[in-house]
């Protein structure tokens, strides 16, 4: 088996995903740059290569069965296996003033769209990539979540609970719950799967509001992607440690 580790990051054309790809590349990983838009994935691959990263483009819309199947075939052709999958692609869905999504007036299509991307998309991609991950000696899966998913923080006045976001926030709670189910199912294998919160990061997602840079936002996901054997699984982390469910 080749020594170079192979990673795939979804939604890697910009923001936190791009920086996760750059960070793993800087650690010597060969990185598949997942992106749903062709010109954008090509531009990201070029930029990463210019920075010295061994990157290859992976056209990948997490909401499309065919797109995800094709992406798995492409990774198999390019690399033959996968050591790291980072499920980073995510959307907030339409919001009102102050990023709010009022549960009492919520458009059901917003809920469907957000769950389709943030939850079903992650299951679709993970299951398509699992055969390739099982060929690795130390497979790692990282689901990019958010502290707004924490029901414990939602029930407190903690600033990390964020605004009321009745589609986005529960979608990440759902993602966390799914992460735990995978961890239970994969217990006893060498696959470690965890959820990561990047903190409040200035990206397109937040209208470039937020105290953290995309590079800072990528740090926890990179740490979880590179955990040693025997490391934690089925947990939820930020830079400072574990986040309560
Ligand atoms: N920024 C924050 O403060 C923050 C806080 C907590 C958690 N997060 C999470 O961090 C992750 C990355 O967010 P970000 O801030 O970097 O946002 P971003 O700059 O908006 O990037 C989101 C990425 O996801 C991609 N994407 C969206 N839908 C997709 C789909 N159906 N298929 C494939 N790719 C898709 C986007 O592609 P396009 O360019 O084609 O749209 C883009 O590459 C998300 O999961 C988000 O929920 C962010």
Tab-separated table of N, CA, C and O in Angstrom, residues 26-123:
chain	number	residue	atom	x	y	z
A	26	UNK	N	-0.778	20.092	3.403
A	26	UNK	CA	0.492	20.527	4.008
A	26	UNK	C	1.081	19.424	4.892
A	26	UNK	O	2.294	19.373	5.108
A	27	UNK	N	0.211	18.530	5.386
A	27	UNK	CA	0.693	17.401	6.195
A	27	UNK	C	1.119	16.222	5.322
A	27	UNK	O	1.468	15.157	5.831
A	28	UNK	N	1.027	16.398	3.996
A	28	UNK	CA	1.505	15.362	3.083
A	28	UNK	C	0.417	14.459	2.529
A	28	UNK	O	0.699	13.507	1.806
A	29	UNK	N	-0.837	14.769	2.846
A	29	UNK	CA	-1.935	13.976	2.285
A	29	UNK	C	-2.124	14.342	0.816
A	29	UNK	O	-1.947	15.508	0.418
A	30	UNK	N	-2.519	13.376	0.013
A	30	UNK	CA	-3.012	13.640	-1.334
A	30	UNK	C	-4.502	13.927	-1.175
A	30	UNK	O	-5.214	13.139	-0.546
A	31	UNK	N	-4.954	15.052	-1.713
A	31	UNK	CA	-6.296	15.515	-1.355
A	31	UNK	C	-7.236	15.589	-2.559
A	31	UNK	O	-6.948	16.281	-3.549
A	32	UNK	N	-8.371	14.903	-2.436
A	32	UNK	CA	-9.458	15.038	-3.400
A	32	UNK	C	-10.293	16.247	-2.999
A	32	UNK	O	-10.774	16.330	-1.865
A	33	UNK	N	-10.420	17.168	-3.953
A	33	UNK	CA	-11.123	18.429	-3.682
A	33	UNK	C	-12.553	18.289	-4.188
A	33	UNK	O	-12.823	18.449	-5.378
A	34	UNK	N	-13.460	17.948	-3.274
A	34	UNK	CA	-14.851	17.771	-3.665
A	34	UNK	C	-15.520	19.116	-3.858
A	34	UNK	O	-15.427	19.990	-3.000
A	35	UNK	N	-16.179	19.285	-5.012
A	35	UNK	CA	-16.921	20.532	-5.263
A	35	UNK	C	-17.974	20.260	-6.322
A	35	UNK	O	-17.744	19.501	-7.261
A	36	UNK	N	-19.135	20.906	-6.143
A	36	UNK	CA	-20.235	20.597	-7.057
A	36	UNK	C	-20.151	21.368	-8.356
A	36	UNK	O	-20.821	21.023	-9.322
A	37	UNK	N	-19.336	22.398	-8.385
A	37	UNK	CA	-19.275	23.280	-9.545
A	37	UNK	C	-17.901	23.123	-10.205
A	37	UNK	O	-16.882	23.281	-9.544
A	38	UNK	N	-17.915	22.795	-11.506
A	38	UNK	CA	-16.651	22.452	-12.162
A	38	UNK	C	-15.606	23.575	-12.174
A	38	UNK	O	-14.483	23.361	-11.714
A	39	UNK	N	-15.974	24.784	-12.653
A	39	UNK	CA	-14.947	25.838	-12.634
A	39	UNK	C	-14.413	26.073	-11.226
A	39	UNK	O	-13.212	26.299	-11.044
A	40	UNK	N	-15.293	25.961	-10.213
A	40	UNK	CA	-14.831	26.230	-8.837
A	40	UNK	C	-13.881	25.145	-8.356
A	40	UNK	O	-12.906	25.420	-7.671
A	41	UNK	N	-14.163	23.863	-8.693
A	41	UNK	CA	-13.238	22.839	-8.198
A	41	UNK	C	-11.908	22.930	-8.919
A	41	UNK	O	-10.847	22.727	-8.339
A	42	UNK	N	-11.976	23.308	-10.224
A	42	UNK	CA	-10.710	23.447	-10.956
A	42	UNK	C	-9.864	24.586	-10.379
A	42	UNK	O	-8.650	24.449	-10.211
A	43	UNK	N	-10.523	25.694	-10.068
A	43	UNK	CA	-9.782	26.841	-9.503
A	43	UNK	C	-9.170	26.474	-8.155
A	43	UNK	O	-8.013	26.829	-7.862
A	44	UNK	N	-9.924	25.736	-7.341
A	44	UNK	CA	-9.402	25.354	-6.017
A	44	UNK	C	-8.216	24.398	-6.160
A	44	UNK	O	-7.207	24.524	-5.448
A	45	UNK	N	-8.338	23.446	-7.086
A	45	UNK	CA	-7.237	22.487	-7.300
A	45	UNK	C	-5.981	23.236	-7.749
A	45	UNK	O	-4.886	22.998	-7.241
A	46	UNK	N	-6.160	24.171	-8.666
A	46	UNK	CA	-5.006	24.945	-9.151
A	46	UNK	C	-4.341	25.714	-8.019
A	46	UNK	O	-3.116	25.738	-7.879
A	47	UNK	N	-5.174	26.337	-7.194
A	47	UNK	CA	-4.643	27.143	-6.082
A	47	UNK	C	-3.903	26.245	-5.082
A	47	UNK	O	-2.820	26.593	-4.589
A	48	UNK	N	-4.483	25.087	-4.802
A	48	UNK	CA	-3.836	24.158	-3.857
A	48	UNK	C	-2.517	23.636	-4.438
A	48	UNK	O	-1.509	23.551	-3.732
A	49	UNK	N	-2.534	23.305	-5.730
A	49	UNK	CA	-1.293	22.805	-6.358
A	49	UNK	C	-0.214	23.872	-6.322
A	49	UNK	O	0.955	23.581	-6.071
A	50	UNK	N	-0.624	25.138	-6.566
A	50	UNK	CA	0.345	26.243	-6.525
A	50	UNK	C	0.943	26.374	-5.134
A	50	UNK	O	2.085	26.837	-4.976
A	51	UNK	N	0.182	25.940	-4.114
A	51	UNK	CA	0.693	25.995	-2.728
A	51	UNK	C	1.449	24.711	-2.370
A	51	UNK	O	1.814	24.514	-1.204
A	52	UNK	N	1.641	23.841	-3.360
A	52	UNK	CA	2.451	22.640	-3.121
A	52	UNK	C	1.660	21.417	-2.696
A	52	UNK	O	2.228	20.383	-2.341
A	53	UNK	N	0.312	21.498	-2.757
A	53	UNK	CA	-0.516	20.361	-2.339
A	53	UNK	C	-0.735	19.424	-3.527
A	53	UNK	O	-0.980	19.862	-4.642
A	54	UNK	N	-0.665	18.132	-3.246
A	54	UNK	CA	-0.961	17.110	-4.254
A	54	UNK	C	-2.484	16.940	-4.286
A	54	UNK	O	-3.047	16.135	-3.549
A	55	UNK	N	-3.141	17.772	-5.106
A	55	UNK	CA	-4.605	17.827	-5.107
A	55	UNK	C	-5.165	17.303	-6.423
A	55	UNK	O	-4.546	17.451	-7.470
A	56	UNK	N	-6.337	16.687	-6.356
A	56	UNK	CA	-7.075	16.328	-7.570
A	56	UNK	C	-8.548	16.674	-7.386
A	56	UNK	O	-9.073	16.619	-6.279
A	57	UNK	N	-9.183	17.061	-8.480
A	57	UNK	CA	-10.571	17.517	-8.400
A	57	UNK	C	-11.545	16.350	-8.386
A	57	UNK	O	-11.344	15.359	-9.089
A	58	UNK	N	-12.589	16.484	-7.579
A	58	UNK	CA	-13.640	15.459	-7.510
A	58	UNK	C	-14.997	16.160	-7.650
A	58	UNK	O	-15.498	16.734	-6.675
A	59	UNK	N	-15.584	16.145	-8.865
A	59	UNK	CA	-16.914	16.732	-9.003
A	59	UNK	C	-17.870	16.017	-8.055
A	59	UNK	O	-17.956	14.782	-8.094
A	60	UNK	N	-18.525	16.748	-7.179
A	60	UNK	CA	-19.303	16.079	-6.132
A	60	UNK	C	-20.389	16.999	-5.583
A	60	UNK	O	-20.115	17.965	-4.874
A	61	UNK	N	-21.640	16.656	-5.946
A	61	UNK	CA	-22.804	17.302	-5.325
A	61	UNK	C	-23.369	16.291	-4.343
A	61	UNK	O	-23.848	15.215	-4.759
A	62	UNK	N	-23.342	16.607	-3.073
A	62	UNK	CA	-23.717	15.620	-2.050
A	62	UNK	C	-25.198	15.250	-2.108
A	62	UNK	O	-25.602	14.259	-1.508
A	63	UNK	N	-25.991	16.048	-2.856
A	63	UNK	CA	-27.418	15.745	-2.937
A	63	UNK	C	-27.754	14.825	-4.119
A	63	UNK	O	-28.918	14.481	-4.311
A	64	UNK	N	-26.756	14.431	-4.889
A	64	UNK	CA	-27.025	13.636	-6.088
A	64	UNK	C	-26.469	12.222	-5.988
A	64	UNK	O	-25.264	12.038	-5.810
A	65	UNK	N	-27.352	11.227	-6.133
A	65	UNK	CA	-26.895	9.825	-6.064
A	65	UNK	C	-25.804	9.562	-7.110
A	65	UNK	O	-24.761	8.989	-6.804
A	66	UNK	N	-26.079	9.977	-8.343
A	66	UNK	CA	-25.168	9.681	-9.440
A	66	UNK	C	-23.831	10.406	-9.233
A	66	UNK	O	-22.753	9.841	-9.439
A	67	UNK	N	-23.929	11.665	-8.809
A	67	UNK	CA	-22.724	12.459	-8.582
A	67	UNK	C	-21.828	11.787	-7.539
A	67	UNK	O	-20.600	11.710	-7.695
A	68	UNK	N	-22.436	11.274	-6.488
A	68	UNK	CA	-21.662	10.679	-5.392
A	68	UNK	C	-21.064	9.331	-5.825
A	68	UNK	O	-19.907	9.019	-5.524
A	69	UNK	N	-21.859	8.539	-6.564
A	69	UNK	CA	-21.341	7.261	-7.080
A	69	UNK	C	-20.156	7.514	-8.013
A	69	UNK	O	-19.124	6.832	-7.926
A	70	UNK	N	-20.328	8.504	-8.889
A	70	UNK	CA	-19.232	8.829	-9.819
A	70	UNK	C	-17.998	9.297	-9.053
A	70	UNK	O	-16.863	8.979	-9.421
A	71	UNK	N	-18.225	10.060	-7.980
A	71	UNK	CA	-17.087	10.566	-7.187
A	71	UNK	C	-16.325	9.406	-6.542
A	71	UNK	O	-15.085	9.397	-6.529
A	72	UNK	N	-17.057	8.414	-6.051
A	72	UNK	CA	-16.386	7.255	-5.435
A	72	UNK	C	-15.570	6.508	-6.485
A	72	UNK	O	-14.438	6.063	-6.216
A	73	UNK	N	-16.129	6.393	-7.690
A	73	UNK	CA	-15.387	5.703	-8.764
A	73	UNK	C	-14.134	6.487	-9.137
A	73	UNK	O	-13.081	5.910	-9.394
A	74	UNK	N	-14.260	7.816	-9.150
A	74	UNK	CA	-13.097	8.646	-9.489
A	74	UNK	C	-11.987	8.492	-8.429
A	74	UNK	O	-10.809	8.349	-8.763
A	75	UNK	N	-12.385	8.501	-7.153
A	75	UNK	CA	-11.371	8.341	-6.091
A	75	UNK	C	-10.726	6.958	-6.207
A	75	UNK	O	-9.506	6.817	-6.051
A	76	UNK	N	-11.527	5.952	-6.514
A	76	UNK	CA	-10.960	4.600	-6.669
A	76	UNK	C	-9.939	4.576	-7.813
A	76	UNK	O	-8.846	4.041	-7.653
A	77	UNK	N	-10.291	5.203	-8.934
A	77	UNK	CA	-9.365	5.233	-10.070
A	77	UNK	C	-8.106	6.025	-9.724
A	77	UNK	O	-6.994	5.638	-10.051
A	78	UNK	N	-8.273	7.142	-9.053
A	78	UNK	CA	-7.148	8.042	-8.747
A	78	UNK	C	-6.233	7.474	-7.677
A	78	UNK	O	-5.032	7.671	-7.717
A	79	UNK	N	-6.841	6.807	-6.666
A	79	UNK	CA	-6.055	6.487	-5.475
A	79	UNK	C	-6.234	5.052	-4.970
A	79	UNK	O	-5.396	4.573	-4.200
A	80	UNK	N	-7.330	4.406	-5.354
A	80	UNK	CA	-7.523	3.011	-4.964
A	80	UNK	C	-8.052	2.813	-3.553
A	80	UNK	O	-8.460	1.718	-3.189
A	81	UNK	N	-8.018	3.853	-2.763
A	81	UNK	CA	-8.542	3.754	-1.392
A	81	UNK	C	-8.720	5.164	-0.843
A	81	UNK	O	-8.354	6.142	-1.509
A	82	UNK	N	-9.241	5.250	0.380
A	82	UNK	CA	-9.401	6.547	1.047
A	82	UNK	C	-9.014	6.371	2.514
A	82	UNK	O	-9.440	5.396	3.151
A	83	UNK	N	-8.193	7.294	3.017
A	83	UNK	CA	-7.814	7.243	4.434
A	83	UNK	C	-8.649	8.195	5.273
A	83	UNK	O	-8.863	7.941	6.458
A	84	UNK	N	-9.063	9.305	4.657
A	84	UNK	CA	-9.800	10.344	5.401
A	84	UNK	C	-10.962	10.844	4.549
A	84	UNK	O	-10.776	11.176	3.369
A	85	UNK	N	-12.138	10.893	5.151
A	85	UNK	CA	-13.283	11.566	4.529
A	85	UNK	C	-13.714	12.692	5.448
A	85	UNK	O	-14.022	12.448	6.629
A	86	UNK	N	-13.732	13.919	4.930
A	86	UNK	CA	-14.264	15.041	5.707
A	86	UNK	C	-15.560	15.507	5.038
A	86	UNK	O	-15.548	16.040	3.925
A	87	UNK	N	-16.674	15.258	5.721
A	87	UNK	CA	-17.983	15.719	5.249
A	87	UNK	C	-18.154	17.158	5.710
A	87	UNK	O	-18.649	17.419	6.813
A	88	UNK	N	-17.708	18.075	4.868
A	88	UNK	CA	-17.709	19.500	5.236
A	88	UNK	C	-18.848	20.267	4.572
A	88	UNK	O	-19.342	21.240	5.154
A	89	UNK	N	-19.273	19.848	3.357
A	89	UNK	CA	-20.278	20.618	2.610
A	89	UNK	C	-21.516	20.827	3.483
A	89	UNK	O	-22.010	19.891	4.110
A	90	UNK	N	-21.997	22.045	3.525
A	90	UNK	CA	-23.178	22.323	4.325
A	90	UNK	C	-23.783	23.650	3.938
A	90	UNK	O	-23.111	24.517	3.361
A	91	UNK	N	-25.070	23.789	4.228
A	91	UNK	CA	-25.782	25.044	3.951
A	91	UNK	C	-26.612	25.435	5.177
A	91	UNK	O	-26.987	24.581	5.981
A	92	UNK	N	-26.888	26.737	5.259
A	92	UNK	CA	-27.747	27.203	6.362
A	92	UNK	C	-29.217	27.139	5.978
A	92	UNK	O	-30.082	27.003	6.831
A	93	UNK	N	-29.494	27.235	4.672
A	93	UNK	CA	-30.881	27.449	4.246
A	93	UNK	C	-31.214	28.921	4.422
A	93	UNK	O	-30.510	29.664	5.117
A	94	UNK	N	-32.298	29.310	3.758
A	94	UNK	CA	-32.704	30.723	3.788
A	94	UNK	C	-32.941	31.196	5.228
A	94	UNK	O	-33.526	30.470	6.030
A	95	UNK	N	-32.457	32.399	5.506
A	95	UNK	CA	-32.640	32.951	6.864
A	95	UNK	C	-33.268	34.336	6.776
A	95	UNK	O	-33.193	34.999	5.740
A	96	UNK	N	-33.831	34.763	7.884
A	96	UNK	CA	-34.367	36.120	7.979
A	96	UNK	C	-33.315	37.029	8.597
A	96	UNK	O	-32.143	36.677	8.660
A	97	UNK	N	-33.752	38.206	9.092
A	97	UNK	CA	-32.813	39.134	9.702
A	97	UNK	C	-32.070	38.471	10.866
A	97	UNK	O	-32.672	37.701	11.618
A	98	UNK	N	-30.779	38.744	10.974
A	98	UNK	CA	-29.974	38.190	12.069
A	98	UNK	C	-29.788	36.690	11.967
A	98	UNK	O	-29.602	36.007	12.974
A	99	UNK	N	-29.826	36.158	10.722
A	99	UNK	CA	-29.661	34.714	10.433
A	99	UNK	C	-30.769	33.865	11.020
A	99	UNK	O	-30.658	32.646	11.116
A	100	UNK	N	-31.865	34.469	11.448
A	100	UNK	CA	-32.879	33.696	12.162
A	100	UNK	C	-33.708	32.839	11.208
A	100	UNK	O	-33.941	33.199	10.051
A	101	UNK	N	-34.134	31.674	11.697
A	101	UNK	CA	-35.136	30.832	11.047
A	101	UNK	C	-36.195	30.569	12.113
A	101	UNK	O	-35.987	29.771	13.025
A	102	UNK	N	-37.307	31.297	12.006
A	102	UNK	CA	-38.361	31.247	13.015
A	102	UNK	C	-39.149	29.946	12.847
A	102	UNK	O	-39.742	29.709	11.789
A	103	UNK	N	-39.184	29.066	13.862
A	103	UNK	CA	-39.883	27.787	13.707
A	103	UNK	C	-41.374	27.956	13.451
A	103	UNK	O	-41.991	27.110	12.813
A	104	UNK	N	-41.954	29.086	13.904
A	104	UNK	CA	-43.412	29.242	13.811
A	104	UNK	C	-43.866	29.651	12.410
A	104	UNK	O	-45.046	29.585	12.103
A	105	UNK	N	-42.895	30.063	11.581
A	105	UNK	CA	-43.253	30.480	10.219
A	105	UNK	C	-42.379	29.794	9.171
A	105	UNK	O	-42.279	30.261	8.033
A	106	UNK	N	-41.768	28.719	9.571
A	106	UNK	CA	-40.731	28.110	8.731
A	106	UNK	C	-41.298	27.537	7.426
A	106	UNK	O	-42.323	26.852	7.437
A	107	UNK	N	-40.621	27.823	6.353
A	107	UNK	CA	-40.951	27.245	5.047
A	107	UNK	C	-40.441	25.791	5.052
A	107	UNK	O	-39.251	25.545	5.222
A	108	UNK	N	-41.344	24.844	4.858
A	108	UNK	CA	-40.954	23.430	4.946
A	108	UNK	C	-39.910	23.054	3.900
A	108	UNK	O	-39.094	22.161	4.122
A	109	UNK	N	-39.942	23.753	2.768
A	109	UNK	CA	-38.945	23.446	1.746
A	109	UNK	C	-37.537	23.804	2.209
A	109	UNK	O	-36.562	23.182	1.798
A	110	UNK	N	-37.437	24.809	3.077
A	110	UNK	CA	-36.115	25.159	3.618
A	110	UNK	C	-35.615	24.000	4.491
A	110	UNK	O	-34.461	23.580	4.398
A	111	UNK	N	-36.517	23.456	5.305
A	111	UNK	CA	-36.114	22.328	6.157
A	111	UNK	C	-35.659	21.154	5.290
A	111	UNK	O	-34.601	20.559	5.523
A	112	UNK	N	-36.470	20.838	4.270
A	112	UNK	CA	-36.133	19.688	3.408
A	112	UNK	C	-34.770	19.884	2.741
A	112	UNK	O	-33.947	18.980	2.708
A	113	UNK	N	-34.538	21.094	2.226
A	113	UNK	CA	-33.287	21.349	1.505
A	113	UNK	C	-32.089	21.242	2.437
A	113	UNK	O	-31.054	20.671	2.079
A	114	UNK	N	-32.243	21.786	3.626
A	114	UNK	CA	-31.120	21.784	4.577
A	114	UNK	C	-30.814	20.356	5.041
A	114	UNK	O	-29.651	19.942	5.079
A	115	UNK	N	-31.853	19.598	5.341
A	115	UNK	CA	-31.632	18.206	5.783
A	115	UNK	C	-31.063	17.375	4.636
A	115	UNK	O	-30.177	16.533	4.840
A	116	UNK	N	-31.534	17.631	3.427
A	116	UNK	CA	-31.034	16.877	2.268
A	116	UNK	C	-29.516	17.053	2.113
A	116	UNK	O	-28.793	16.099	1.860
A	117	UNK	N	-29.050	18.291	2.324
A	117	UNK	CA	-27.609	18.543	2.173
A	117	UNK	C	-26.834	18.146	3.430
A	117	UNK	O	-25.858	17.395	3.352
A	118	UNK	N	-27.275	18.637	4.575
A	118	UNK	CA	-26.452	18.528	5.793
A	118	UNK	C	-26.500	17.153	6.448
A	118	UNK	O	-25.608	16.812	7.224
A	119	UNK	N	-27.546	16.392	6.165
A	119	UNK	CA	-27.679	15.072	6.805
A	119	UNK	C	-27.673	13.951	5.765
A	119	UNK	O	-26.780	13.097	5.771
A	120	UNK	N	-28.673	13.989	4.872
A	120	UNK	CA	-28.779	12.887	3.904
A	120	UNK	C	-27.553	12.869	2.996
A	120	UNK	O	-27.027	11.805	2.673
A	121	UNK	N	-27.074	14.062	2.651
A	121	UNK	CA	-25.858	14.142	1.830
A	121	UNK	C	-24.665	13.473	2.502
A	121	UNK	O	-23.871	12.788	1.849
A	122	UNK	N	-24.557	13.660	3.798
A	122	UNK	CA	-23.420	13.058	4.535
A	122	UNK	C	-23.549	11.536	4.548
A	122	UNK	O	-22.562	10.815	4.337
A	123	UNK	N	-24.762	11.037	4.750
A	123	UNK	CA	-24.960	9.574	4.751
A	123	UNK	C	-24.660	9.012	3.355
A	123	UNK	O	-23.968	7.997	3.211
